[in-house]
mmCIF file of C-alpha atoms and ligand atoms in Angstrom:
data_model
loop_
_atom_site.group_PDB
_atom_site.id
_atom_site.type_symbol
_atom_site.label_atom_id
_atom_site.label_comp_id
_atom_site.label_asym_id
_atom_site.label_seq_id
_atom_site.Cartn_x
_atom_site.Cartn_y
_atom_site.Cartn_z
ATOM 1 C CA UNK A 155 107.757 80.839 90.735
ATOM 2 C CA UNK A 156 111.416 81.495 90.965
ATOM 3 C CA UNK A 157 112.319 79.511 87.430
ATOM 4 C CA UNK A 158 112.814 83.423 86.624
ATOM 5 C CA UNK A 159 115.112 83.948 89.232
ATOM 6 C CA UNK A 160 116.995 81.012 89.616
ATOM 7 C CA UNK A 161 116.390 79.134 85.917
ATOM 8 C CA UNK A 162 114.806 75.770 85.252
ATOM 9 C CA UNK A 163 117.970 74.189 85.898
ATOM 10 C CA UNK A 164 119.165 75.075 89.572
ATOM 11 C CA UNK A 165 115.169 74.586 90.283
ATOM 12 C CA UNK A 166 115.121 70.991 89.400
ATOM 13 C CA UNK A 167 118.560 70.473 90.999
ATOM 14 C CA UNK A 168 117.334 71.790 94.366
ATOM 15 C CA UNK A 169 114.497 70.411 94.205
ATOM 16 C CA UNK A 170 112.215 73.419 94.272
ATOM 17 C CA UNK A 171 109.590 72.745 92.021
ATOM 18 C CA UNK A 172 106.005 72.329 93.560
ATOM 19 C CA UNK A 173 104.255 68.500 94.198
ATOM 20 C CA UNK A 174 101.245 68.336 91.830
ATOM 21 C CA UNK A 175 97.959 70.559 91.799
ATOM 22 C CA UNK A 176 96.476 67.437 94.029
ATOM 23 C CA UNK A 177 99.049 65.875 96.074
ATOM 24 C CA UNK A 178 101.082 66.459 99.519
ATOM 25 C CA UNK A 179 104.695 67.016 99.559
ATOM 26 C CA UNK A 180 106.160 64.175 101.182
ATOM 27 C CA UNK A 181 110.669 65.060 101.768
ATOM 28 C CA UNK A 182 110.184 67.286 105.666
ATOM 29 C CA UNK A 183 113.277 67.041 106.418
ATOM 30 C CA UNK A 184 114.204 67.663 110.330
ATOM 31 C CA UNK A 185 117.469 68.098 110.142
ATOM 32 C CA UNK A 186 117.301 70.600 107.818
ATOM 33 C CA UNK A 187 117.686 74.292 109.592
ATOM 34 C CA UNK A 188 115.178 76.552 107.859
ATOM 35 C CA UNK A 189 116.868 80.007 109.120
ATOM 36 C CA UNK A 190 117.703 82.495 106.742
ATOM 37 C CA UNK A 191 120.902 82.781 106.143
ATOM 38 C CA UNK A 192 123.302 85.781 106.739
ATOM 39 C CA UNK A 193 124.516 85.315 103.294
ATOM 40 C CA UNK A 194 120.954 85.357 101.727
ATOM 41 C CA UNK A 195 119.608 88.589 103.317
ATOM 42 C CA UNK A 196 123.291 90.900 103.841
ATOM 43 C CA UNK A 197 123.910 89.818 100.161
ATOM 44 C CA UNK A 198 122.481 87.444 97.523
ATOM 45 C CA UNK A 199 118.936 88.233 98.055
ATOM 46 C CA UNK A 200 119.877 92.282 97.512
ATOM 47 C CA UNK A 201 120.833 91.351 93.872
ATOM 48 C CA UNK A 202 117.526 92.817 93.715
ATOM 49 C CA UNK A 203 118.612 96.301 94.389
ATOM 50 C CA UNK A 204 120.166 95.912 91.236
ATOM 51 C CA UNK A 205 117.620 94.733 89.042
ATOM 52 C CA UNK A 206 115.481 98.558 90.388
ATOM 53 C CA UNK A 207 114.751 100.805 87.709
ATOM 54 C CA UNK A 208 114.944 104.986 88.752
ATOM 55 C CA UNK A 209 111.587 105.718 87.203
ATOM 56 C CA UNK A 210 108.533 104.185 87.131
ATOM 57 C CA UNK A 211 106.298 104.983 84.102
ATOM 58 C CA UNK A 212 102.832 105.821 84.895
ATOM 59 C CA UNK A 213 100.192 105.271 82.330
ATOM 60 C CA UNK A 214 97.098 106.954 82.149
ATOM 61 C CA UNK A 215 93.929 105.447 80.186
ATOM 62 C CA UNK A 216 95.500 105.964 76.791
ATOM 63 C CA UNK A 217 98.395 106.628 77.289
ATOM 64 C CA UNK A 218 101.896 107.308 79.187
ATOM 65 C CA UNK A 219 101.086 110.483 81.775
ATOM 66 C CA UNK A 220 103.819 110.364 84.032
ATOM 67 C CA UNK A 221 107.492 109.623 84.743
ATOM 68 C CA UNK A 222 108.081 109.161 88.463
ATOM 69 C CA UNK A 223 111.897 109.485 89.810
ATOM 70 C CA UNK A 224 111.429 106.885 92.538
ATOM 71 C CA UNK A 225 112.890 109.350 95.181
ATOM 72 C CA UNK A 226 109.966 111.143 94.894
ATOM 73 C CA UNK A 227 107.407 108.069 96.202
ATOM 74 C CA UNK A 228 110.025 106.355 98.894
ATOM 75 C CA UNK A 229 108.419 107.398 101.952
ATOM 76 C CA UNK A 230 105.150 110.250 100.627
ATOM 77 C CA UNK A 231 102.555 108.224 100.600
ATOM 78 C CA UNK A 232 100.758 111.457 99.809
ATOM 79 C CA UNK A 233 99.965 110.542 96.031
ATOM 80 C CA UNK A 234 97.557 107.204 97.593
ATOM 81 C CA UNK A 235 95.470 110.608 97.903
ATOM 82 C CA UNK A 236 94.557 109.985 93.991
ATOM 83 C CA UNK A 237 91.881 107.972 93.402
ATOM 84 C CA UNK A 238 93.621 106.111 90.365
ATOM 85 C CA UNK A 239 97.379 105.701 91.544
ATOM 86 C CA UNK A 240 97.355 102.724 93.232
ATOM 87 C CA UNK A 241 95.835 100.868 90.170
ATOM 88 C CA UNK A 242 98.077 103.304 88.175
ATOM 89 C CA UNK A 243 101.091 102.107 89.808
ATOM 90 C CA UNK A 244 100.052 98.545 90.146
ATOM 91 C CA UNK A 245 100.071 98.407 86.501
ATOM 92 C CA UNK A 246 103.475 100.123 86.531
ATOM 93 C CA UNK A 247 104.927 97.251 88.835
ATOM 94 C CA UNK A 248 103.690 94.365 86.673
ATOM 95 C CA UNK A 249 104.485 96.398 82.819
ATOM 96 C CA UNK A 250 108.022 97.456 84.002
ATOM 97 C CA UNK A 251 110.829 95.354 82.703
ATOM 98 C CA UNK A 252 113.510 94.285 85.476
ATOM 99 C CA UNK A 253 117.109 95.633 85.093
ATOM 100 C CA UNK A 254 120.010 93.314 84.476
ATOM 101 C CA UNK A 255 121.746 91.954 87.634
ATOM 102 C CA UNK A 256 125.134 93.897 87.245
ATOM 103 C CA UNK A 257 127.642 96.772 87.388
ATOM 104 C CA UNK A 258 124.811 99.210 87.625
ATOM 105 C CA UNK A 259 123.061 100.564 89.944
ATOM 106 C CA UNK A 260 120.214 103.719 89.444
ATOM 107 C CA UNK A 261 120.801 107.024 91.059
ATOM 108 C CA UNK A 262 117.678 107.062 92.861
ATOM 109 C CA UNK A 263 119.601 104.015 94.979
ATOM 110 C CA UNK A 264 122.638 105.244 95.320
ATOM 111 C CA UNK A 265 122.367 109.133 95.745
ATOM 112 C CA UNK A 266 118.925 109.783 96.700
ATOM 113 C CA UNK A 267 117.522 107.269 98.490
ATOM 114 C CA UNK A 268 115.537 108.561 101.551
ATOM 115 C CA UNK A 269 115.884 111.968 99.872
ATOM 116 C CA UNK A 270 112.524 113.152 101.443
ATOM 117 C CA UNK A 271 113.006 111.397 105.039
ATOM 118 C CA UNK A 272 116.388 112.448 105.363
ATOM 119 C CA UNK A 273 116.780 114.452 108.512
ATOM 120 C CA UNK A 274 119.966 116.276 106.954
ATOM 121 C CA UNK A 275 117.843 116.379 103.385
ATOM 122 C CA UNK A 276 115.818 118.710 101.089
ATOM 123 C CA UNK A 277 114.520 120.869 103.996
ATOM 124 C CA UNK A 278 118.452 121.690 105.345
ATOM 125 C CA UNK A 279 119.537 122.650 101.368
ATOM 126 C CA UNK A 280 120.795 119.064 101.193
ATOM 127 C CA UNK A 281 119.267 117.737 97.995
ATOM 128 C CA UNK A 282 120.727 114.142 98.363
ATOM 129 C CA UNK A 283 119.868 111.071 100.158
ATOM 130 C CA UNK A 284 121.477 107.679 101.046
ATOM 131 C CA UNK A 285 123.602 105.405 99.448
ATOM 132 C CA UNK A 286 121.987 102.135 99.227
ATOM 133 C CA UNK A 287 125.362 99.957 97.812
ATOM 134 C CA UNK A 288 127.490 101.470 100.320
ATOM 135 C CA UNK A 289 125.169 100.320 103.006
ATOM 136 C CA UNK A 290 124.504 97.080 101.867
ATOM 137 C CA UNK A 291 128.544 96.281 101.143
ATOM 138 C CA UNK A 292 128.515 97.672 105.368
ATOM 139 C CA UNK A 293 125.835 95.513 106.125
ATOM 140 C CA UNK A 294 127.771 92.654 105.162
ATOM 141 C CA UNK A 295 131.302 93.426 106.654
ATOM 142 C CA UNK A 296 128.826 94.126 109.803
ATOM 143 C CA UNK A 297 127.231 90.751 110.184
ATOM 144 C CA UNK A 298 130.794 89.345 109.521
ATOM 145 C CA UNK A 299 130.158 87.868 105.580
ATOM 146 C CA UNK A 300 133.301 86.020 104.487
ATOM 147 C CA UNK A 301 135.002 87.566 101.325
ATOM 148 C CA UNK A 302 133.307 87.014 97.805
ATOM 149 C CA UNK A 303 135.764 84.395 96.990
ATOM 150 C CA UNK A 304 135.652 82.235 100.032
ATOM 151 C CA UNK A 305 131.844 81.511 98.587
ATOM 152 C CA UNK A 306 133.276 80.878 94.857
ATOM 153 C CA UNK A 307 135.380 78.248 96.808
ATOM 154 C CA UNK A 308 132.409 76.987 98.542
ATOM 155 C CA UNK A 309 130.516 76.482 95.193
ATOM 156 C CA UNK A 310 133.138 74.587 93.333
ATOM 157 C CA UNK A 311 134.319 77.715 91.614
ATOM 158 C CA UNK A 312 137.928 78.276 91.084
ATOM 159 C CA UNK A 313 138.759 81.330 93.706
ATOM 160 C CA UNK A 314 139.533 84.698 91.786
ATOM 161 C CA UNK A 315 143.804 85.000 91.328
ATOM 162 C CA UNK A 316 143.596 88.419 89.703
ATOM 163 C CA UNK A 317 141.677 91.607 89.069
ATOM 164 C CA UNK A 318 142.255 91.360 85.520
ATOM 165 C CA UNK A 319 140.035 88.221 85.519
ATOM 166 C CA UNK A 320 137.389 90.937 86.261
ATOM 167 C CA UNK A 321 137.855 92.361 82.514
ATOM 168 C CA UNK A 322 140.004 95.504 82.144
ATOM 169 C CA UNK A 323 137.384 98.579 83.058
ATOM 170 C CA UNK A 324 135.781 96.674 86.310
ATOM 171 C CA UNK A 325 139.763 94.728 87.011
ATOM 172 C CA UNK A 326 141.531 98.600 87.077
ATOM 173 C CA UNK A 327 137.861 99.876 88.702
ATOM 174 C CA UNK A 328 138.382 96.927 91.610
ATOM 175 C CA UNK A 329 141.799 97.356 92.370
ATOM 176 C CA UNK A 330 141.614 100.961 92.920
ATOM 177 C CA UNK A 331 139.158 100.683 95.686
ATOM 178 C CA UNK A 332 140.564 96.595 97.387
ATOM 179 C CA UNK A 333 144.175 95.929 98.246
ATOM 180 C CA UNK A 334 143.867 92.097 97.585
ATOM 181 C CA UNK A 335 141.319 90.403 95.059
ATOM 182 C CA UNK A 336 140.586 88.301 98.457
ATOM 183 C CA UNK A 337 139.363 91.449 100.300
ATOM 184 C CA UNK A 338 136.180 91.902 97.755
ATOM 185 C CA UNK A 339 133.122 91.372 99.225
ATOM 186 C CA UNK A 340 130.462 89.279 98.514
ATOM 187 C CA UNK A 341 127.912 91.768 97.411
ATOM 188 C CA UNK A 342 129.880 93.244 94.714
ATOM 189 C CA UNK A 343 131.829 89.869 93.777
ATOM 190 C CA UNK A 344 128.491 88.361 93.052
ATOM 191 C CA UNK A 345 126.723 91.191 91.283
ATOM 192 C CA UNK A 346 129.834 91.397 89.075
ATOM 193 C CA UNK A 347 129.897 87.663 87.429
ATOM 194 C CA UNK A 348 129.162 86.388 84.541
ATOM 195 C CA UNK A 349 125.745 85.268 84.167
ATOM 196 C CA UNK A 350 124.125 82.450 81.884
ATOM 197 C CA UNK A 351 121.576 83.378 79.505
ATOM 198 C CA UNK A 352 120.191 80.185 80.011
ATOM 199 C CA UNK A 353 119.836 79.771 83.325
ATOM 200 C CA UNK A 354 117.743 82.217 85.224
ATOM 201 C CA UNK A 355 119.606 86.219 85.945
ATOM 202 C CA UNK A 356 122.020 85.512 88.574
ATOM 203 C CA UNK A 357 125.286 84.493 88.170
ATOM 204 C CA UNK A 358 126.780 80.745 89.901
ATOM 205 C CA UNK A 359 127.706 82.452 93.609
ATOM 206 C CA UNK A 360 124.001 84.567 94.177
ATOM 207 C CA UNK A 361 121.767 81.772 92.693
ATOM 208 C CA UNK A 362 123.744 79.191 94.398
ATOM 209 C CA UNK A 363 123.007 80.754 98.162
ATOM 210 C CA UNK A 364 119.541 81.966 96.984
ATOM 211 C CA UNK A 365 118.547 78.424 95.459
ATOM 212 C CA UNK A 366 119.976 76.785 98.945
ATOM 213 C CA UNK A 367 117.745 79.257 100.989
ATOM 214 C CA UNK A 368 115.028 78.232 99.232
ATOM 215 C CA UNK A 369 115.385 74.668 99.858
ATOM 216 C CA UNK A 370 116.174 75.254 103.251
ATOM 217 C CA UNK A 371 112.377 76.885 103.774
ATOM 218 C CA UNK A 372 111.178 74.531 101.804
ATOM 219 C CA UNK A 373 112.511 70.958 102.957
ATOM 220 C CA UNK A 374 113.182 72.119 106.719
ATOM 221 C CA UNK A 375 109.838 73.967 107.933
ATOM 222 C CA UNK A 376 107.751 71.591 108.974
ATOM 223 C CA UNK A 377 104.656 74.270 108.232
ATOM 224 C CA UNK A 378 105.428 74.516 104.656
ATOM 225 C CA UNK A 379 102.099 74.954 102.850
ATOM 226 C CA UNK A 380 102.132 71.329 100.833
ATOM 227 C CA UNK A 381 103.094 69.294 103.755
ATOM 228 C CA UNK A 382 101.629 66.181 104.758
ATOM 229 C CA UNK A 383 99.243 66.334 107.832
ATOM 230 C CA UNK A 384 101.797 63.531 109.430
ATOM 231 C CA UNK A 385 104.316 66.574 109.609
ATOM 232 C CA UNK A 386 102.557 69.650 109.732
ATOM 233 C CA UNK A 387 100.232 70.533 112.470
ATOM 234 C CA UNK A 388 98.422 73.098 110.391
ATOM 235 C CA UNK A 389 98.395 71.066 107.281
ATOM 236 C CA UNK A 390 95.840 72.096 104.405
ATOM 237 C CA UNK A 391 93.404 69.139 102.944
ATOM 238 C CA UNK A 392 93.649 68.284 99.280
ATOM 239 C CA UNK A 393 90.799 70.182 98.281
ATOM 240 C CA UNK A 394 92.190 73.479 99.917
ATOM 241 C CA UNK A 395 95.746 72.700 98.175
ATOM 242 C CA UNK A 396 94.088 72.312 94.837
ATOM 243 C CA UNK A 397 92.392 75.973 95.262
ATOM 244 C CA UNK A 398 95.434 77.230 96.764
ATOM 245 C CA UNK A 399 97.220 76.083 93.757
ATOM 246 C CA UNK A 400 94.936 77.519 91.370
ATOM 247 C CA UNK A 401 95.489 81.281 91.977
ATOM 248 C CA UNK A 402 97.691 83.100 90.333
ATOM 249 C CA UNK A 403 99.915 86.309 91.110
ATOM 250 C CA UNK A 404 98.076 87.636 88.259
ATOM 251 C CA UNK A 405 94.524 86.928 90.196
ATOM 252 C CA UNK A 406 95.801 88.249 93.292
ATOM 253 C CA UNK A 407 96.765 91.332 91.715
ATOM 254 C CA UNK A 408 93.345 91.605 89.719
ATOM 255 C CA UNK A 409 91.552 91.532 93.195
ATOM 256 C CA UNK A 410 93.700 93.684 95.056
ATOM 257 C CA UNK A 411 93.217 96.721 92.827
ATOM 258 C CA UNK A 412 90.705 98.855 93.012
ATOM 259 C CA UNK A 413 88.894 98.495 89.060
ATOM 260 C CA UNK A 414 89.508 101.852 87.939
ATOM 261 C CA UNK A 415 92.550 101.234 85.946
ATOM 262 C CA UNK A 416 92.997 98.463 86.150
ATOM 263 C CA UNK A 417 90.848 95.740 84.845
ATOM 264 C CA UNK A 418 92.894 93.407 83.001
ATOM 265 C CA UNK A 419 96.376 91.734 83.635
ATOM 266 C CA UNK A 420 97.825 89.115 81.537
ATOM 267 C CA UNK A 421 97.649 85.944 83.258
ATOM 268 C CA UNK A 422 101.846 85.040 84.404
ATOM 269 C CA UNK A 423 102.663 88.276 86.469
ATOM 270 C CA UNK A 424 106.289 87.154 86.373
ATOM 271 C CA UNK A 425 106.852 87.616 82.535
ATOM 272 C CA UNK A 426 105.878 90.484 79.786
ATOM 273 C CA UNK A 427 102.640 91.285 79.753
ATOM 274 C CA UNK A 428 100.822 91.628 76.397
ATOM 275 C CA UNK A 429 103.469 89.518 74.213
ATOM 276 C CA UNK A 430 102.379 86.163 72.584
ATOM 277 C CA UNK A 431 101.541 83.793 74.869
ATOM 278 C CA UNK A 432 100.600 86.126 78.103
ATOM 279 C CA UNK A 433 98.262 87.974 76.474
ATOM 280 C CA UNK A 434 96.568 90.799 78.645
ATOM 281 C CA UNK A 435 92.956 89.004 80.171
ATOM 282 C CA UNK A 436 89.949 90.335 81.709
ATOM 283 C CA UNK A 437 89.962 90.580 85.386
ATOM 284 C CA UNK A 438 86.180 89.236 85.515
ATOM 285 C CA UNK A 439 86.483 86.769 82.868
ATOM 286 C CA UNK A 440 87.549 82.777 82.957
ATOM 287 C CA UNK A 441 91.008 82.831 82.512
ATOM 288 C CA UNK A 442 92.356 83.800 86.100
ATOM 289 C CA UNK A 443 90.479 81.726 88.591
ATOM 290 C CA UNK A 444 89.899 82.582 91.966
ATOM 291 C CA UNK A 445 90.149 80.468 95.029
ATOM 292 C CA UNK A 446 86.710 78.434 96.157
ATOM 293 C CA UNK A 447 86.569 79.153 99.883
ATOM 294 C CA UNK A 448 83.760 77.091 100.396
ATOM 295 C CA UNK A 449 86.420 74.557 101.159
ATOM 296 C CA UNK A 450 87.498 76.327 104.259
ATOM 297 C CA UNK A 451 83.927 76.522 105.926
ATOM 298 C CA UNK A 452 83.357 74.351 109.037
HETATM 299 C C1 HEM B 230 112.438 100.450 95.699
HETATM 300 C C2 HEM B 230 112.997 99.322 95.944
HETATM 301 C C3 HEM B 230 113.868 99.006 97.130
HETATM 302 C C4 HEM B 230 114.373 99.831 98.085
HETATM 303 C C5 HEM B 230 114.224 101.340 98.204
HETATM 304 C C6 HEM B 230 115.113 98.995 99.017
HETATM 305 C C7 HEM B 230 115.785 99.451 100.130
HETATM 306 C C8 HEM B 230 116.341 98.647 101.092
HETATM 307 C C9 HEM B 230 116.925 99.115 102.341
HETATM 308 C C10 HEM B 230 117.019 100.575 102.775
HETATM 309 C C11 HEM B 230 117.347 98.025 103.022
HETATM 310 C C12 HEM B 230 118.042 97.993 104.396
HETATM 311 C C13 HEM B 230 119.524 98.068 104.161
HETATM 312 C C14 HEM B 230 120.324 97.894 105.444
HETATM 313 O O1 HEM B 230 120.197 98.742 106.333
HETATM 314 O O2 HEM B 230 121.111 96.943 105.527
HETATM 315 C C15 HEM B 230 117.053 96.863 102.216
HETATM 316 C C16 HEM B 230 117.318 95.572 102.593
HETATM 317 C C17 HEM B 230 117.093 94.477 101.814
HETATM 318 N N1 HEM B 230 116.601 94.484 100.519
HETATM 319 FE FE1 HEM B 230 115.867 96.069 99.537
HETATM 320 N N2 HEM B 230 115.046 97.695 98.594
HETATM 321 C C18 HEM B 230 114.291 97.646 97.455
HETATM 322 C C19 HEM B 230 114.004 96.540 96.698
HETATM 323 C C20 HEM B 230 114.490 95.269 96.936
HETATM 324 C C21 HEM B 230 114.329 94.136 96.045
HETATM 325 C C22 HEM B 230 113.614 94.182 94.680
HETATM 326 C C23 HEM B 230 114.932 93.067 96.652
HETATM 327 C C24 HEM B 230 115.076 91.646 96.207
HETATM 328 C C25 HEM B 230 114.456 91.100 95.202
HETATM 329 C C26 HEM B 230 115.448 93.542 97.932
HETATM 330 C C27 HEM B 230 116.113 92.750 98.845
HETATM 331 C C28 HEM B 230 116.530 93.183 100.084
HETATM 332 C C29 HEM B 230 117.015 92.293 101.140
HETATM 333 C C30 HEM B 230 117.116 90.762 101.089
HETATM 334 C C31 HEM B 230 117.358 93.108 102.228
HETATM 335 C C32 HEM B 230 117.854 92.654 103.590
HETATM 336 C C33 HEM B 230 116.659 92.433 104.503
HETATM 337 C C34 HEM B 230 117.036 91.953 105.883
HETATM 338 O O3 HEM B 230 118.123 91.448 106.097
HETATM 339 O O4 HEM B 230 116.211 92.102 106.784
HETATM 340 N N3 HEM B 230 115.171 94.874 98.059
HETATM 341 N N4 HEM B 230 116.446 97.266 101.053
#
């Protein structure tokens, strides 16, 4: 599920791919701590704030109807009022390509966030909201992060000498705003790096601490979903695995909306819909099975 994330590579190397449809996963490892890490949720994991696109495109039956600034849905709820808007924006979600993991971050994040819930906003004159970034590069001096290049170090990266090795706009950009390159903090020195096109969206630092989170939660809680009954006291039986294994995002999706919009969803929610190979299916047809839950009757 995360090969988009993380890339087939880091996946196999952390060992994060599942056990087959049919079979336990054997490696519960006890002395593996399963907590999330401060690194994973004060930075790595809010890579994701970059990948957030401003708008979200609504589209009607034939057509695009609406562009939606996504100040104006955090927090009013009021548009669930329309019959078709949450299939309308469920569609949205899974039609919507990410952003890149970099540099940039939308406007709705960084100057209007909260816009509508702001106690000092709209209502006083004040037509802004929060900063996202800002908080999130807080957050992480807060909960005491070490510096972005204590983690290259970590990795097996060379640590950072210069600003230049930044590139000149984001080098000059950097060293207006840190006194020492060893004073940037792990937020930004992760969204800025180079990322290979090969291997999944992050670059070495961010998919390195995401990739060991996930192994963590997978290999060190004893309750994780494929593990053998000898380990887990709420273990599944084959048969439930196999079903469990069978749905899809996609599926999940399809029965979670309400049928009015949306009746069709091309079968790997994670990539393009409608392109060659994920082809938009019918919600009621064959090609997105649903779960037997016969197998969970007593
Ligand atoms: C509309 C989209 C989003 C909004 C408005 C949003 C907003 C926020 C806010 C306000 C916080 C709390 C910040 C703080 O006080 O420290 C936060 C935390 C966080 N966000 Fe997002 N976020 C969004 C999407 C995402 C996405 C797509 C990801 C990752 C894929 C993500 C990952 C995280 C993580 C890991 C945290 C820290 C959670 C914790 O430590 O409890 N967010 N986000």
């Amino acid at each position: 599920m995360h090969e988009f994330l993380l890339g087939e590579a880091t996946m196999h190397e952390f060992g994060l791919n599942l056990s087959g449809d049919n079979s336990y996963s054997y490696d519960y490892d006890p002395e593996i701590e399963p907590s999330i890490t401060n690194e994973f949720s004060s930075a790595a994991y809010r890579a994701g704030h970059s990948m957030i696109d401003g708008f979200l495109k609504i589209y009607g039956r034939n057509r695009m109807e609406e562009m939606i600034s996504l100040s104006e849905l955090v927090q009013q709820p009021s548009r669930m009022r329309k019959w078709e808007f949450y299939d309308e924006i469920l569609t949205t979600l899974t039609t919507e390509p990410v952003q890149k993991v970099d540099s940039f971050i939308s406007e709705s994040l960084t100057r209007y966030l909260f816009k509508s819930g702001n106690p000092f906003g709209a209502a006083d004159g004040n037509p802004f909201g929060v900063d996202l970034p800002s908080i999130t590069i807080q957050r992480g001096r807060d909960h005491g992060l070490r510096p972005y290049n204590d983690y290259r170090q970590l990795i097996g990266l060379a640590r950072v000498e210069n600003f230049e090795e930044f590139g000149p706009e984001l080098g000059y950009k950097l060293s207006q705003l840190y006194n020492s390159v060893d004073d940037i903090d792990l937020w930004v020195g992760g969204l800025l790096e180079p990322k290979d096109p090969e291997d999944g969206v992050l670059g070495p630092t961010f998919r390195d601490i995401i990739a060991d989170q996930f192994y963590r939660l997978k290999r060190g809680d004893r309750y994780f979903f494929e593990n053998e009954p000898a380990v887990n006291p709420g273990h599944f039986t084959l048969e439930q695995l196999y079903e469990l294994k069978k749905t899809t995002l996609s599926r999940i999706i399809c029965d979670n909306s309400d049928g009015i919009m949306l009746k069709r969803q091309a079968p790997n929610a994670f990539k393009q819909p409608g392109v060659y190979g994920n082809e938009f299916v019918e919600c009621d047809g064959p090609f997105l099975p649903s779960i037997d839950l016969t197998f969970w009757q007593d």
